[in-house]
């Protein structure tokens, strides 16, 4: 499973950092177009790795880029033909490149690169070019036509007859993944996992494979394309001498090099098993690989490379190719270890009734990683966290690895700080300065407290049903975990454990939390709608409850300037006491299974909000011209050789989105246009 960041907001969850200093000159923002922004990420700690580890990252990174064509072809059978045509124009068009039409062509090309094909990476709708067919045909003819991906004996006209309707006609293959179950979701999906096969045929094909009573089934259909040829349905397997073999042989080449510099025997086995799977395409080998992978916990460097996630298959069986190379962020992981090691202290000192405390509590250690290279379906739009493997029985018997990718979330945070969002909604310069200095670090700590301790704390009274809170359970559970983190982040213990530099970091967290809960998170809600999502309800419940209950003491104060609403906090200590008070009550609700009180709390504070304020917030947000989706350029790794021997790997950062895409297409494009 992949965790994706869609909209980045200050105070958003899943953000962590190990950086102690936030003075950062690195320019994370690259460019913005359509509904997308391109950023780049740093790889802190890479320089400190050993030469052997750097080599391993270099080889795995090469393997991560070599599969790029695969994801294009999976996302639609015309994608490679269209991409190569766009790139031919981009690099050789001899006419005027300063016109609106050409700019629109460039934007279209950039969107295709971003989505690894002609369909929006999130909505899965086909892009509508903002230029005409005639203009496009003219571009093709005024470019180097000898570089077009024509088939043997095909004329340019014949080629254009194939791709132009696919690009321009809104009725031709309009959707990558078709989800309207009243119709055939397989036949109507443009995704290239099936050919000449109906939904029913595909379902029957795989049902007949399943073995009744099999408790450790392979992931049927995961690495194949299902086709009907001469009336016969069969699978074309992604493997060395099969479908996508030209790219897979390159991946295998680099994986074998990686195997030679593995950190330890366990990791070498992981890599070798993956190579075996790529050669055979055998799904039992893939399961063996997954088990080896999930058990490899001691290696510093880790990676994902293969056919993993099944979101893009309408039947949820076939996996897109993706890659991620990473290494453990030791400092950030140490942070979660400190928190977990002190779990009992937190439980004992929690402001809840003694009867609801656990006698013995165990914290969870979250692993924090640094991404070194993104590939396939993880590039340029990338997850901020992953939890693998996906096979249920492997997860149950062997566990799973759950990680957050901190250098990616850090880059998101840095870019959002420059977006004008904070300046628009913060209560004043003091708040802006506090957030810039401490916001990210305080967010990380709060998320750690929430995840490592909050959810696991407290206990039900004997006889209380775990389902007693029914439809309000998930919101209330998030409230409980958030309150736990908000209460303890302001504890002396944080300074004592060295987890916070000083108390001002608490102020930054409280200000951001209240502002988000009372106001800014509403930008995600459409006009006229209520709050549905559990985490959003949670933030509003806590913020509104604290606002109302601290009113007589003016703990939180609303004020307006030039018609704009702001919130300031006058008494941080009292606010902490309010968080503690509400935590005690929410823990009571959970421990006793008090459905009525839980319902009352969520209904009163969590769902509805001031419509006038909502309109105001939406209008202020719109002015900022922010885009909802983001993606990342990769760093470059350059091998340094002396006398034919690799003596160092140098890292550098490209600033050109088009440059990186063209570079990859030139040097890492291994598949034929038609597969
Ligand atoms: Zn949670």
CSV table of N, CA and C and ligand atoms in Angstrom, one decimal, residues 13 450-451 455 478 481 535, ligand 1:
chain,number,residue,atom,x,y,z
A,13,UNK,N,-0.7,15.9,8.3
A,13,UNK,CA,-0.1,14.8,9.0
A,13,UNK,C,1.0,14.1,8.1
A,450,UNK,N,1.6,10.5,18.2
A,450,UNK,CA,0.3,10.0,17.8
A,450,UNK,C,0.4,8.5,17.4
A,451,UNK,N,1.4,8.2,16.5
A,451,UNK,CA,1.5,6.9,15.9
A,451,UNK,C,2.1,5.8,16.9
A,455,UNK,N,-2.3,5.8,19.8
A,455,UNK,CA,-3.3,4.8,19.5
A,455,UNK,C,-3.2,3.5,20.4
A,478,UNK,N,-9.1,9.0,16.5
A,478,UNK,CA,-8.1,10.0,16.0
A,478,UNK,C,-8.0,11.1,17.1
A,481,UNK,N,-5.8,9.9,20.0
A,481,UNK,CA,-4.4,9.8,19.7
A,481,UNK,C,-3.8,11.2,19.5
A,535,UNK,N,-10.0,12.1,10.1
A,535,UNK,CA,-8.9,13.0,10.6
A,535,UNK,C,-9.3,14.5,10.6
B,1,LIG,ZN1,-4.2,8.0,13.8
